[in-house]
Short mmCIF file of C-alpha atoms in Angstrom, two decimals:
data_model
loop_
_atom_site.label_atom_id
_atom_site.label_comp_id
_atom_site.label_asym_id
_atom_site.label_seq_id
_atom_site.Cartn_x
_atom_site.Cartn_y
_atom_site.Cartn_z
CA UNK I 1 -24.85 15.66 41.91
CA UNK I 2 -28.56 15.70 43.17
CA UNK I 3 -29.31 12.53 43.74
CA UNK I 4 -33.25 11.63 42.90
CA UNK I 5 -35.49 9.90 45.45
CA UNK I 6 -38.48 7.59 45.61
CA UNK I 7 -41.77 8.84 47.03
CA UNK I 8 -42.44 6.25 50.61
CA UNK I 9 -41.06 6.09 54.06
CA UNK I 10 -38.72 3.21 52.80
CA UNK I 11 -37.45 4.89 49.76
CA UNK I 12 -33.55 5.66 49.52
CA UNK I 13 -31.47 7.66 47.50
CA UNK I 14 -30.38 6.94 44.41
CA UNK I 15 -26.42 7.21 43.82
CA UNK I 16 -24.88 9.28 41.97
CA UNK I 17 -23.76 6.68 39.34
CA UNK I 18 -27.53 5.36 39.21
CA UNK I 19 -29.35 8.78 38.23
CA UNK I 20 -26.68 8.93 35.58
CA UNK I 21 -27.29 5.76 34.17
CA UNK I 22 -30.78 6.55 34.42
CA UNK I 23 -30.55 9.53 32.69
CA UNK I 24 -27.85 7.89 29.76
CA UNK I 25 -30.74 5.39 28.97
CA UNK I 26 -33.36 7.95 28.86
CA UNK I 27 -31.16 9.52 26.07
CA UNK I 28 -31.29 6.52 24.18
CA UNK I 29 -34.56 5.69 24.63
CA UNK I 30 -35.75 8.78 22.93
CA UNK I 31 -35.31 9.07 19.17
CA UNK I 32 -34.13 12.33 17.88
CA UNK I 33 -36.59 14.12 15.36
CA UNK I 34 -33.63 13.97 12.15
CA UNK I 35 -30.52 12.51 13.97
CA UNK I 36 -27.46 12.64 11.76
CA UNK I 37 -25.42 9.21 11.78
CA UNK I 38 -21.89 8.55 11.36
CA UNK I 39 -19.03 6.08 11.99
CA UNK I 40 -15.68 7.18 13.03
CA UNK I 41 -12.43 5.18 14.01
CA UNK I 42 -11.03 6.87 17.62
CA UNK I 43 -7.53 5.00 18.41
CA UNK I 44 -7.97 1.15 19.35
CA UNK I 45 -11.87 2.09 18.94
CA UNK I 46 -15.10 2.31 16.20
CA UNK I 47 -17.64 4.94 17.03
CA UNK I 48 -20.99 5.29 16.44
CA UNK I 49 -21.79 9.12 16.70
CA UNK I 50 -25.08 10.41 16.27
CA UNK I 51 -25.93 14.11 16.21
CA UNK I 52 -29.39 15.40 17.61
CA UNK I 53 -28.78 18.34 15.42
CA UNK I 54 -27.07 19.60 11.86
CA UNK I 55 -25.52 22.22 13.55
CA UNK I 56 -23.84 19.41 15.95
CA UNK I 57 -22.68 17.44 13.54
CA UNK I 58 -21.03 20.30 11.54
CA UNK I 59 -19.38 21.54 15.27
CA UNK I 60 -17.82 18.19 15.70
CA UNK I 61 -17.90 15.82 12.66
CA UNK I 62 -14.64 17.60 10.86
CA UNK I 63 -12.10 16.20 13.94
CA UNK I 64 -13.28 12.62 13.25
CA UNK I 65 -11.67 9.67 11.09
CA UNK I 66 -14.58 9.32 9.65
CA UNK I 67 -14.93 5.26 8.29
CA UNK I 68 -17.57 2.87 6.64
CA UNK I 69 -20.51 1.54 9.24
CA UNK I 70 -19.85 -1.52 10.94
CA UNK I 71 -19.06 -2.96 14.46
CA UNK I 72 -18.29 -0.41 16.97
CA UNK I 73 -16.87 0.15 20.71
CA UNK I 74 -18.87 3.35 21.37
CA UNK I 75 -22.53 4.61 20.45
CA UNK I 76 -21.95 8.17 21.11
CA UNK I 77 -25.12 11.18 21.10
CA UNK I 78 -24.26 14.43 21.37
CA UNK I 79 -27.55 16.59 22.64
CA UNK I 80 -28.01 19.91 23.67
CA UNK I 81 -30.31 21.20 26.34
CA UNK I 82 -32.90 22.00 24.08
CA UNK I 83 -32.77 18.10 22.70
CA UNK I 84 -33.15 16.67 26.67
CA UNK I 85 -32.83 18.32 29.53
CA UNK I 86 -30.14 16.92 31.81
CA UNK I 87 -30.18 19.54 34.62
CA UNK I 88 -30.93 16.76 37.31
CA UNK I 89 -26.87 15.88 36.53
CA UNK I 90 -25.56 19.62 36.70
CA UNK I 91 -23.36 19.62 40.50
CA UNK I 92 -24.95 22.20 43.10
CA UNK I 93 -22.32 24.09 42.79
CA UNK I 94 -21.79 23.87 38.90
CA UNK I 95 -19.31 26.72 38.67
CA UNK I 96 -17.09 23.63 40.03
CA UNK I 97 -15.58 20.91 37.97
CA UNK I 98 -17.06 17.28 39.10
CA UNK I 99 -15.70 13.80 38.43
CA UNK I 100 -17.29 10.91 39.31
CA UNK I 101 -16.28 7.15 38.98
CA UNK I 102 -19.15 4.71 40.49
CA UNK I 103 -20.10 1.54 39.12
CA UNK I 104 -19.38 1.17 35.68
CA UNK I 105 -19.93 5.22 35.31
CA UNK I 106 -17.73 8.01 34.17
CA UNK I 107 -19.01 11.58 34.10
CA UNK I 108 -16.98 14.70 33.72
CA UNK I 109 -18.98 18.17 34.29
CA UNK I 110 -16.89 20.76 32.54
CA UNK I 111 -17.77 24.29 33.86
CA UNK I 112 -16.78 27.74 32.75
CA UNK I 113 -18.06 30.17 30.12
CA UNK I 114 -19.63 27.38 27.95
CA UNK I 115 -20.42 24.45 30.00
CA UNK I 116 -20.33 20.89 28.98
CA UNK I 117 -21.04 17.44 30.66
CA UNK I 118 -19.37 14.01 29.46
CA UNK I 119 -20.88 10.98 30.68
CA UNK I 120 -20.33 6.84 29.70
CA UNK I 121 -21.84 3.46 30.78
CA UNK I 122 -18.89 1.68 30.23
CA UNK I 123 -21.20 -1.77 30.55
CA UNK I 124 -23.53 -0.48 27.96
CA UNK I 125 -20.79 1.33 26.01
CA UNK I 126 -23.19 4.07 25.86
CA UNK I 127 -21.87 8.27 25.99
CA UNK I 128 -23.67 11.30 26.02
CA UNK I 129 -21.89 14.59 25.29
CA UNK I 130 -24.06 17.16 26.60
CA UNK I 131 -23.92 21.12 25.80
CA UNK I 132 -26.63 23.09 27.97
CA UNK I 133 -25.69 25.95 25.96
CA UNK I 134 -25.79 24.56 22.61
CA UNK I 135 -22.22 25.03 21.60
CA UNK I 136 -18.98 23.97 22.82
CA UNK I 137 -15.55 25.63 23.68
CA UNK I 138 -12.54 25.37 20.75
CA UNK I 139 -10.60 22.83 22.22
CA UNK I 140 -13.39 20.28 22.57
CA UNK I 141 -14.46 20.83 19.07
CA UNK I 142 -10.86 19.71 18.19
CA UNK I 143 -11.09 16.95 20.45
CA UNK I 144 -14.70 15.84 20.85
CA UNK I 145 -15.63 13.63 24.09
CA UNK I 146 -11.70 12.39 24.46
CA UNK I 147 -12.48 12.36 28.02
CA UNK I 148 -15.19 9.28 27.22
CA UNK I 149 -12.09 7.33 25.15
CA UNK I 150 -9.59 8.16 28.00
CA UNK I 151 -12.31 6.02 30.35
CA UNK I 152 -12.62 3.42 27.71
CA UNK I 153 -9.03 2.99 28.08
CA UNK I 154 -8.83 2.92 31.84
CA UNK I 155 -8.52 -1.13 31.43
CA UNK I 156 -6.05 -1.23 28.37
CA UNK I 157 -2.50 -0.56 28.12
CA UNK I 158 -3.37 2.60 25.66
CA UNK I 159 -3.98 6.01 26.53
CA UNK I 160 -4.44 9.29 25.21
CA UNK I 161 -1.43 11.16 25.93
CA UNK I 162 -1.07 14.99 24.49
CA UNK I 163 1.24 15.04 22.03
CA UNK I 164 2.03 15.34 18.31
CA UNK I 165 2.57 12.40 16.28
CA UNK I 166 3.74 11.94 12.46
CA UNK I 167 5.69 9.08 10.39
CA UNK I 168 7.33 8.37 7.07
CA UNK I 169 8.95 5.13 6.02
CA UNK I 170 12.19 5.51 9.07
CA UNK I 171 9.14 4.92 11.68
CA UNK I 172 6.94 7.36 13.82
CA UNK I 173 7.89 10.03 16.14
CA UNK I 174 5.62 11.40 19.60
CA UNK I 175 6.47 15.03 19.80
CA UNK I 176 5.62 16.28 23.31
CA UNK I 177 5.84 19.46 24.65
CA UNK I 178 4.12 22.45 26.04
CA UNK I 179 2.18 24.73 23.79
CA UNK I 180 3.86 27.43 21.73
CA UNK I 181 6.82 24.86 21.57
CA UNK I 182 6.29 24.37 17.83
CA UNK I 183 4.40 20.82 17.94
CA UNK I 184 1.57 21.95 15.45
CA UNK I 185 4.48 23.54 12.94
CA UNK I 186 6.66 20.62 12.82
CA UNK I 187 3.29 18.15 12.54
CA UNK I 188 1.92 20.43 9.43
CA UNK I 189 5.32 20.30 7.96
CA UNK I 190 5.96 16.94 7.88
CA UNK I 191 2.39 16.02 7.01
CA UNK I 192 2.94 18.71 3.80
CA UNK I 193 5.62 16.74 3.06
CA UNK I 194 3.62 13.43 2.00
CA UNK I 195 4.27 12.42 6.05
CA UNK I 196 1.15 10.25 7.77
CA UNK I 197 -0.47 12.35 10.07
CA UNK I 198 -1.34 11.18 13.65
CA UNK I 199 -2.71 14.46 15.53
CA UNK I 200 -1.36 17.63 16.36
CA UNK I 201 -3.10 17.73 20.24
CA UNK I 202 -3.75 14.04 21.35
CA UNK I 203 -2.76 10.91 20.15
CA UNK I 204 -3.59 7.68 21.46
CA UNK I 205 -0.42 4.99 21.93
CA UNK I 206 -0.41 1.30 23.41
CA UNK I 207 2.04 1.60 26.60
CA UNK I 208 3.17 -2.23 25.82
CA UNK I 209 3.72 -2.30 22.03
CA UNK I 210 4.82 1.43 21.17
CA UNK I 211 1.92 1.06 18.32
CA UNK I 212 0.11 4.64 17.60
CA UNK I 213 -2.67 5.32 16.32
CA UNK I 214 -4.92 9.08 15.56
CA UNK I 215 -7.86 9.96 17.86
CA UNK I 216 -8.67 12.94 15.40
CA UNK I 217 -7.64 14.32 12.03
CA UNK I 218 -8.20 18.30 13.56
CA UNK I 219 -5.16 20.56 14.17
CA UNK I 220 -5.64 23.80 15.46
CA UNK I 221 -3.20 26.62 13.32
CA UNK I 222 -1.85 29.87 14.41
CA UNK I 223 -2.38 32.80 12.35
CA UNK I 224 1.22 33.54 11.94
CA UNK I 225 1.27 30.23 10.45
CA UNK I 226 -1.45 30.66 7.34
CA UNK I 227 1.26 31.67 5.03
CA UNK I 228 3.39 29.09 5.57
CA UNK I 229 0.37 26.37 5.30
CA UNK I 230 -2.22 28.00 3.28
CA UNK I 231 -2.30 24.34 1.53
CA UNK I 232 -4.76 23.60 4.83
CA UNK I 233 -6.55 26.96 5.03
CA UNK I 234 -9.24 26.52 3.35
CA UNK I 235 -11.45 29.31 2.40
CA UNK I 236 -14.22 28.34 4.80
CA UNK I 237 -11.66 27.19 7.72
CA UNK I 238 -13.67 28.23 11.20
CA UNK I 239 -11.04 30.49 13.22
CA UNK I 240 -12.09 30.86 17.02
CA UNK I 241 -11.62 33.49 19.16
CA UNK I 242 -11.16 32.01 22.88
CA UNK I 243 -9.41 34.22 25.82
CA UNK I 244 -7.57 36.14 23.03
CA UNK I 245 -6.13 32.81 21.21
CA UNK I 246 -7.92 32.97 18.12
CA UNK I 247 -7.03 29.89 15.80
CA UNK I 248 -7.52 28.33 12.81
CA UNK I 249 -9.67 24.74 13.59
CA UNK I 250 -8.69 22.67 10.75
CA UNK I 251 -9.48 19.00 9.92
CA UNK I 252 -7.11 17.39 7.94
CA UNK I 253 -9.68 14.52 6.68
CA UNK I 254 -8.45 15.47 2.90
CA UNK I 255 -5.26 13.56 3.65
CA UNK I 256 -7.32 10.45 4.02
CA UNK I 257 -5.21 7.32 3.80
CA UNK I 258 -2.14 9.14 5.31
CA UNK I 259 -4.55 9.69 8.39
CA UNK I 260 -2.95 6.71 10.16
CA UNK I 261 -0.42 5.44 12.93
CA UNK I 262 2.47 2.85 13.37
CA UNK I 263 5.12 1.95 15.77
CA UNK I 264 7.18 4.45 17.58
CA UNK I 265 10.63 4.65 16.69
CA UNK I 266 11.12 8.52 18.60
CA UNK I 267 10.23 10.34 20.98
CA UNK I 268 11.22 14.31 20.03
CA UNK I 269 11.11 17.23 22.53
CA UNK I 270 10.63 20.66 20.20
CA UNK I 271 12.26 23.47 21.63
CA UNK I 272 13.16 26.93 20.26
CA UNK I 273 16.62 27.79 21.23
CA UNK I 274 17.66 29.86 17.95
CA UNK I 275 19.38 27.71 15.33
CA UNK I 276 18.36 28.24 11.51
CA UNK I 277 18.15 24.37 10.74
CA UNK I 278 16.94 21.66 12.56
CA UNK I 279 19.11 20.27 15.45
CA UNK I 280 18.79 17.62 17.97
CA UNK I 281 20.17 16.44 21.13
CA UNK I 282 20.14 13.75 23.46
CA UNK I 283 17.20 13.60 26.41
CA UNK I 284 16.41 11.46 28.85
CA UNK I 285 13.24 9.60 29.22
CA UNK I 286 12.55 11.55 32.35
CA UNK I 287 12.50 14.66 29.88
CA UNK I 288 9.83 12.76 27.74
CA UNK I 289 7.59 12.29 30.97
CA UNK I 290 7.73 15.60 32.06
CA UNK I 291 6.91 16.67 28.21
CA UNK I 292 4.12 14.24 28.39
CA UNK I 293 2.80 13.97 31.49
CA UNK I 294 1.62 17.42 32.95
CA UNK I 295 -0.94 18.40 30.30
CA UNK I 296 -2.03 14.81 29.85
CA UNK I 297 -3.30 14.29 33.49
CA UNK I 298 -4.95 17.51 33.75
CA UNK I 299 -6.87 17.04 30.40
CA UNK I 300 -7.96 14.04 31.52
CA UNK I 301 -9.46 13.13 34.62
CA UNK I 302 -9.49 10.11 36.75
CA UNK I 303 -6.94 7.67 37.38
CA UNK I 304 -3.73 9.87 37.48
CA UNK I 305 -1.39 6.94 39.08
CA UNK I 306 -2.60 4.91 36.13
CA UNK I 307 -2.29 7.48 33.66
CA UNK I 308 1.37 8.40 35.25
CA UNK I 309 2.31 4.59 35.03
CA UNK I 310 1.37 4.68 31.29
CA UNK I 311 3.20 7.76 30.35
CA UNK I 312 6.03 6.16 31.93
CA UNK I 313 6.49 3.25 30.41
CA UNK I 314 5.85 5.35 26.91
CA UNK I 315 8.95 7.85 27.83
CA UNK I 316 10.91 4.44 28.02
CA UNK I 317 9.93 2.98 24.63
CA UNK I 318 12.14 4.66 22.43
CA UNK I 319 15.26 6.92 22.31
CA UNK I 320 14.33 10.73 23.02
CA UNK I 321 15.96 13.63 22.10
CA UNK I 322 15.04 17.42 22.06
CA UNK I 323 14.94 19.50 18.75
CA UNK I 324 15.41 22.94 17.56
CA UNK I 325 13.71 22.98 14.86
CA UNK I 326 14.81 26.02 13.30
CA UNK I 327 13.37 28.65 11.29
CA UNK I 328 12.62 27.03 7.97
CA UNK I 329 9.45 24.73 8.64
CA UNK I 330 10.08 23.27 5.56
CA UNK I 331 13.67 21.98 6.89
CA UNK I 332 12.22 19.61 9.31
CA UNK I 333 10.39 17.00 7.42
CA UNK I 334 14.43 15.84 5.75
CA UNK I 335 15.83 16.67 9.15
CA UNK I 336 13.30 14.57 11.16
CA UNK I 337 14.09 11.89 8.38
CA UNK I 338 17.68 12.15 8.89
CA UNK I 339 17.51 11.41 12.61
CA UNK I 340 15.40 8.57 12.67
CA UNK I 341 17.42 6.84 9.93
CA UNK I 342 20.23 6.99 12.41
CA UNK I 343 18.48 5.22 15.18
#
């Protein structure tokens, strides 16, 4: 990142972590012309989220757990180009990712088609998500500025991990896998069936205690899968359209008190291997930290032997087991039941 300099024989340059800072208070400093306000509950964490924008607000405010104003962890402001221009923190070669972790800083520049740049004082508990383009690709708009809460969690013994996560009254189950493994159609199931609903993408879980808890009440839907859940398709439900993926973004906020977490009783590996019902074997927790791991640290970065550490005490917390899980979506809720009755 261009660093900025003082005018004078004795002036230095300014670090990296010090223009961002810089620039993260000049956002703050400025008041937005009609900023739209809102609270949200992210994991262990209370957000403040302001929106320089309408349009903002409608991109992101559906994947939050939305919750009454009070204390909070995080004043978040997510700004577009047009709102402040933050070009002084764009890398000189910005068709490359950049991390950087200086002094009480975290900033992620996101390249690509649509561009985006993440950036926290974690003293000030202060985060900017910037879009120089004014919009933002489909899997941040499911999972707004998670790369801010994975650096608020450097410290903690939580983390983000990507994964599925419901519960009934027999306890909660992770279910990690790859995509296309049938995460999101168990999740929706079991949710349809009165289940609480943790995520369907990321969920956040204390490495010490087993305790989970939702980071966002989105879920992103397959269109082979409207039938079978038109209960969530609403008539208005945004579908994007991103490298020939198109997908339904939903937000599941309607389920509101079943939004929630508790302690992990399972960890379950979905896998399609061609049964009609529901079936399960035993894994071993290495299996749960290669389901976990992969797509975990390369979603978020910094601290990968910390974030490896964390997923592996996770795979150890509680009996794993992969499941089939059929062709009858509407089999696994009772089957899932079944199984973690027996444990």
């Amino acid at each position: 990142m261009t660093p900025a300099t003082k005018a004078g024989r004795s002036a230095s340059p300014m670090k990296a972590s010090g223009l961002i800072r810089q620039q993260i208070t000049a956002v703050f400093a400025r008041a937005a012309s009609e900023p739209i306000e809102a609270y949200a509950r992210c994991g262990p964490f209370g957000l403040r989220l302001e929106f320089a924008s309408q349009d903002l607000a409608g991109t992101f405010l559906p994947a939050y757990i939305l919750r009454a104003p009070g204390n909070f962890d995080l004043d978040l402001r997510f700004i577009t180009a047009a709102d402040h221009d933050l070009s002084a923190l764009v890398p000189e070669a910005a068709e490359r990712p950049r991390l950087l972790i200086e002094d009480g800083i975290y900033s992620v520049w996101q390249p690509a088609v649509i561009p985006v740049l993440f950036a926290i004082d974690l003293v000030a508990r202060h985060g900017i998500a910037w879009l120089p383009k004014g919009e933002a690709p489909p899997w941040i708009r499911s999972r707004p500025a998670i790369s801010l809460i994975h650096a608020m969690m450097h410290d903690t013994p939580w983390c983000a991990v990507h994964a599925a996560a419901v519960g009934s009254t027999a306890g909660f189950t992770l279910l990690a896998g790859e995509g296309h493994s049938g995460k999101t159609t168990a999740t929706l199931s079991c949710a349809k069936a009165g289940w609480h609903y943790a995520g369907d993408d990321f969920v956040a879980v204390d490495s010490e205690t087993g305790q989970i808890e939702p980071l966002f009440c989105s879920a992103r839907l397959r269109p082979a899968l409207v039938d079978t859940f038109q209960s969530f398709i609403g008539e208005t439900t945004p579908v994007s359209d991103f490298n020939g993926e198109p997908r339904h973004e939903l937000s599941l906020a309607d389920l509101g008190n079943r939004i929630g977490g508790g302690r992990l009783r399972a960890i379950f590996i979905p896998r399609r291997r061609g049964a009609a019902s529901p079936q399960f074997a035993p894994a071993r927790q290495s299996d749960a930290f290669r389901a976990l791991l992969p797509t975990t640290a390369y979603e978020l970065p910094g601290w990968p032997n910390v974030i490896a550490d964390k997923v592996a005490r996770i795979a150890g917390l509680a009996p794993v087991f992969f499941a089939d899980t059929g062709t009858a979506p509407m089999d696994i809720p009772s089957a899932f039941a079944r199984q973690l009755e027996r444990l």
